XYZ file of C-alpha atoms in Angstrom:
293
model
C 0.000 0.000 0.000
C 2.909 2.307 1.057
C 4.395 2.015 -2.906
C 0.976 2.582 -4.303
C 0.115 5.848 -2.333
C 4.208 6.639 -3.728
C 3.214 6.380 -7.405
C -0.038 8.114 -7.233
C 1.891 11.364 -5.778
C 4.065 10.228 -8.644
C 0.897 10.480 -11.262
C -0.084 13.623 -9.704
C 2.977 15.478 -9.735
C 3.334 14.614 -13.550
C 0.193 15.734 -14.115
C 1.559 18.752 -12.339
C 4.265 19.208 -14.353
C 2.206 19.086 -18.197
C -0.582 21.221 -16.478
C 2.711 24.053 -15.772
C 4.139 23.516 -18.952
C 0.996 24.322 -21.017
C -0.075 27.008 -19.209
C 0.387 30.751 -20.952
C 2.026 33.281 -19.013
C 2.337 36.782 -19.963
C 3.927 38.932 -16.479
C 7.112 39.309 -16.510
C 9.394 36.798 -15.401
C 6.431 34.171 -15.317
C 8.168 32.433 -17.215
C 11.048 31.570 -14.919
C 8.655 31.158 -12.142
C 6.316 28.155 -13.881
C 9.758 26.521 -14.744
C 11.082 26.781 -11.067
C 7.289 24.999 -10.341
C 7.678 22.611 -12.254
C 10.922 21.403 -11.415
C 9.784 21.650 -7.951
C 6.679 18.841 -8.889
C 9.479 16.627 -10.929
C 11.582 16.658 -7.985
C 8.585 15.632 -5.851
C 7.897 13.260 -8.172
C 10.974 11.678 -8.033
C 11.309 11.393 -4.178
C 9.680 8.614 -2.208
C 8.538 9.436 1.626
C 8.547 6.255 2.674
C 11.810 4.397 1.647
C 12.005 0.276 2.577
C 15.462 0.039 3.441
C 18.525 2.261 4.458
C 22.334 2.715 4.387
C 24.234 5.088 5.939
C 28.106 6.065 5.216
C 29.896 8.687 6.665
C 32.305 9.226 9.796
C 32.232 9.089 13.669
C 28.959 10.689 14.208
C 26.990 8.481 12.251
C 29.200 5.487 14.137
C 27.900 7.192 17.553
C 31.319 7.257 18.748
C 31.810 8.066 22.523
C 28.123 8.506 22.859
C 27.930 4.894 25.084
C 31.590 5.161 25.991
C 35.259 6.909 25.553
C 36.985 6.536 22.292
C 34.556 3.963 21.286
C 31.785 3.425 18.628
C 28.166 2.964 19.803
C 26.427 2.247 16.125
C 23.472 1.141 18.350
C 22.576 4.713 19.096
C 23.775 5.944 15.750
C 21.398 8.602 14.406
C 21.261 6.919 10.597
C 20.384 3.550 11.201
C 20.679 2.949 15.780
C 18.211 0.728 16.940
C 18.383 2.285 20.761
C 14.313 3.362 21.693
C 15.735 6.974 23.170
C 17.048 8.050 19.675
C 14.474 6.407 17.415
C 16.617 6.414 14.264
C 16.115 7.257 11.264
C 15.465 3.774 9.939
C 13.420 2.764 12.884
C 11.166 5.981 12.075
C 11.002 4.855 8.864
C 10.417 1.083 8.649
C 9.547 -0.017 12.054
C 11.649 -1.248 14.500
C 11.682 -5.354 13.574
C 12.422 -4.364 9.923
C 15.009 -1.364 10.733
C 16.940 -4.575 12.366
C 16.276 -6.625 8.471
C 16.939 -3.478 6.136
C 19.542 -0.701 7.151
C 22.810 -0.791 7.769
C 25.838 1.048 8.545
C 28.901 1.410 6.810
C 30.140 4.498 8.308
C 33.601 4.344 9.368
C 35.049 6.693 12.778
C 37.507 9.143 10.873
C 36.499 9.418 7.721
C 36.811 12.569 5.440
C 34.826 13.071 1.722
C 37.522 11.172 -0.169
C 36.694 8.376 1.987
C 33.059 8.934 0.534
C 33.420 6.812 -2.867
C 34.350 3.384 -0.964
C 31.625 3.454 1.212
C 29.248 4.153 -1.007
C 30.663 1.489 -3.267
C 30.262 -1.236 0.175
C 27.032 0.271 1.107
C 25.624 -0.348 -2.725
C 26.046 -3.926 -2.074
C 22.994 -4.002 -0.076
C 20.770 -2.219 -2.728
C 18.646 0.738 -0.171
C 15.982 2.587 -1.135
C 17.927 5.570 0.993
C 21.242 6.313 1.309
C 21.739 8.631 4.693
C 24.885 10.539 4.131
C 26.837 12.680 7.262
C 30.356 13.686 6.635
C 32.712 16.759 6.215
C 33.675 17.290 9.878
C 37.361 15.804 9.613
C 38.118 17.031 6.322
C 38.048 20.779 8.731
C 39.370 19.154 11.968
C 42.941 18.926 11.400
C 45.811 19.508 13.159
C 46.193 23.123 11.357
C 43.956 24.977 9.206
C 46.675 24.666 6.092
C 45.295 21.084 6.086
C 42.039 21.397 6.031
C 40.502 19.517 3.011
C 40.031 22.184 -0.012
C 36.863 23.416 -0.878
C 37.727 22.081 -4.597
C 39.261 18.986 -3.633
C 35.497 18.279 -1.027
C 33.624 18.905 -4.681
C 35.287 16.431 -6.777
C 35.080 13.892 -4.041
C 31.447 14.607 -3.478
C 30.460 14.916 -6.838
C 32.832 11.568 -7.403
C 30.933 9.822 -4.582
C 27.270 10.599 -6.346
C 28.373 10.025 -9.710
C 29.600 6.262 -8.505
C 26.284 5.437 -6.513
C 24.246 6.763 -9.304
C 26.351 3.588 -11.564
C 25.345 0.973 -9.578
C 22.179 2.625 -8.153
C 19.891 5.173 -10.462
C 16.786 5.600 -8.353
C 18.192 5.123 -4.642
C 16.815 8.098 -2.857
C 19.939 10.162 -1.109
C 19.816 12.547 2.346
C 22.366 14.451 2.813
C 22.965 16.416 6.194
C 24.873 19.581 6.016
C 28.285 19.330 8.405
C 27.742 20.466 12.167
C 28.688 23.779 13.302
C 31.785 23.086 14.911
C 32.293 27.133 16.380
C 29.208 25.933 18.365
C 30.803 23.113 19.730
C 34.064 25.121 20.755
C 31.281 27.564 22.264
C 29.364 24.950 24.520
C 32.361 22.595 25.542
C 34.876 25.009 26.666
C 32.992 25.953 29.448
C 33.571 22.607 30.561
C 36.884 22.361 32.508
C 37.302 17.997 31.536
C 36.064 18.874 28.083
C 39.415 21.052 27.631
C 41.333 18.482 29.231
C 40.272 16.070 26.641
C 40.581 18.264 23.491
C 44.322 18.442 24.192
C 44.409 14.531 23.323
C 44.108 15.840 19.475
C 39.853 16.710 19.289
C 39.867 18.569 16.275
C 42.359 20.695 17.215
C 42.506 23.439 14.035
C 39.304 24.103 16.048
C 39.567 23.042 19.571
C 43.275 23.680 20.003
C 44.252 26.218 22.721
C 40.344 26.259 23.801
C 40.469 29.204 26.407
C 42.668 31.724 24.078
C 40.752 34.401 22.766
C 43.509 36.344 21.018
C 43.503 37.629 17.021
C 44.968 34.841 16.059
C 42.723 31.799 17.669
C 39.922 34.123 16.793
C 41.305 34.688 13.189
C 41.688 30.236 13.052
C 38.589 29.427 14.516
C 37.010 31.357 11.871
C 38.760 30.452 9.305
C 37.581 26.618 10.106
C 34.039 28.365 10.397
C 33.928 29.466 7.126
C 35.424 26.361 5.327
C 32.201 24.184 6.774
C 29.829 26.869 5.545
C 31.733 26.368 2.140
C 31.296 22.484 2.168
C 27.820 22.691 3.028
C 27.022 25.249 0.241
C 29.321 22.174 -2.267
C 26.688 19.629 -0.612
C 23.591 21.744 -1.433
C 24.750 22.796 -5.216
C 25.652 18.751 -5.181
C 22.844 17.444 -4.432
C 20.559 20.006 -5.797
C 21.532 18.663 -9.384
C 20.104 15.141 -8.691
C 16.506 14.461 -8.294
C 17.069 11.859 -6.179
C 18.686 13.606 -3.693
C 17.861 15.933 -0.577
C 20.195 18.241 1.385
C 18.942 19.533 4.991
C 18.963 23.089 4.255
C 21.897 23.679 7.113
C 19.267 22.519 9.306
C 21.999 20.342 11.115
C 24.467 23.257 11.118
C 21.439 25.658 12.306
C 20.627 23.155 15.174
C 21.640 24.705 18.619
C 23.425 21.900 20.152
C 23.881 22.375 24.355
C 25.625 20.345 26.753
C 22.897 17.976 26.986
C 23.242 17.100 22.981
C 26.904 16.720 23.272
C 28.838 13.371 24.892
C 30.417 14.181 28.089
C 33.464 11.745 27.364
C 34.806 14.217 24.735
C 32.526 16.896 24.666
C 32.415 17.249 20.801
C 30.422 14.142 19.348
C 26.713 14.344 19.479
C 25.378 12.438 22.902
C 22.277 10.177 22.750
C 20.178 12.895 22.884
C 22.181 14.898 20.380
C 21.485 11.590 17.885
C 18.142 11.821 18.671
C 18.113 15.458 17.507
C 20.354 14.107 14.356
C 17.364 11.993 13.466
C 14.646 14.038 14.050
C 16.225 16.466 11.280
C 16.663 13.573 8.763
C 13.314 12.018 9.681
C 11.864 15.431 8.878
C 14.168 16.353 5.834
C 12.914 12.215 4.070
C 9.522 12.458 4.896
C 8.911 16.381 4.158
C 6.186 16.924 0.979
C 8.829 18.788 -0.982
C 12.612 19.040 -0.649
């Protein structure tokens, strides 16, 4: 019934689409307004709400590392694809918890950056999902200097690389993408926290983390210089993904969200907590499901 009520919002969005294409319009810039509509009802067309199976790739956060304990992964509680009742994953939101356990997995791996993308997608593919749940983009910023930082060209091609290699093995698997966390905000909430600092010295992405209670021009001028290199890479994961109809970016909704201490694990204070998964898949579970993208 679920794939049924899919292709009549399918049949109605065509019919959408021809209705916008024949009709006349004659005030100025109509025109580019009744296209911009109707790719709007193609891409709705093309999207299915209620996907049967999921895979998720990306790094540490989607691994729910340290969110159960230190310098460990805790996939259980992952937001993408955990099967723990306080974070109601994605998948479980999706398919139920019995078949969340059957169809999604996770082939995420802790320390991943975007040219790590590719492979995963390429193990993930094996198992044929409707949805592909994509998170990652935080380590290609957090390095140990802000010289080594990923480059904003070098994120593209590996993004664009990533998507052009699911789409030749999988054409019509649906693809969420969530933009990369706002890391400044992290720095913000954990340095309050006196254990938090102790921690980041072990090497916690340090180009933003590093030297957590100086406030001078110079931490100032590399803190934002890591701030502005994650608003690039989400702007190369919207213009991405916004040329596939398959596809759906989160609008910076992640980046937007205003993590606290209660969202954040208290072994390292920077990866998400169980609750801060939980908030992770209410955005995705929103983002999937949402009428138009």
């Amino acid at each position: 019934m679920r794939k049924r009520s899919s292709r009549m919002r399918v049949a109605h969005a065509v019919v959408a689409v021809a209705l916008l294409a024949a009709a006349g319009c004659d005030a100025a810039g109509g025109a580019t307004a009744r296209r911009d509509a109707a790719e709007r009802a193609a891409r709705a067309a093309a999207w299915d709400r209620s996907p049967d199976s999921v895979a998720a790739v990306g790094d540490s956060i989607t691994r729910g590392f340290d969110a159960c304990m230190v310098l460990t992964d805790c996939p259980e509680v992952s937001w993408a694809t955990g099967s723990d009742s306080s974070v109601d994953s994605l998948a479980v939101r999706l398919l139920g918890t019995a078949e969340a356990a059957r169809s999604s997995w996770n082939d995420a791996v802790t320390g991943s950056r975007m040219a790590d993308l590719s492979g995963q997608i390429a193990r993930a593919a094996r198992h044929r999902p409707d949805l592909m749940a994509v998170m990652v983009g935080a380590n290609d910023a957090c390095r140990s200097s802000t010289s080594e930082m990923t480059s904003v060209a070098d994120f593209r091609r590996d993004f664009q690389k990533a998507m052009d290699a699911l789409r030749g093995s999988l054409p019509k698997t649906e693809v969420y993408v969530s933009s990369v966390p706002n890391l400044k905000r992290l720095w913000s909430e954990g340095r309050t926290n006196v254990l938090g600092k102790q921690v980041w010295k072990l090497g916690i992405c340090p180009s933003m983390l590093g030297d957590a209670d100086a406030l001078d021009a110079e931490a100032t001028a590399r803190r934002e210089t890591v701030q502005t290199r994650v608003v690039e890479y989400n702007k190369v994961l919207q213009e991405v993904c916004a040329k596939d109809s398959r596809c759906r970016f989160d609008h910076n909704a992640v980046f937007d969200y205003q993590f606290g201490t209660e969202q954040i694990s208290h072994w390292d204070w920077f990866h998400p907590s169980r609750d801060g998964q939980a908030r992770l898949a209410e955005i995705a579970y929103r983002t999937v499901t949402a009428e138009t993208s």
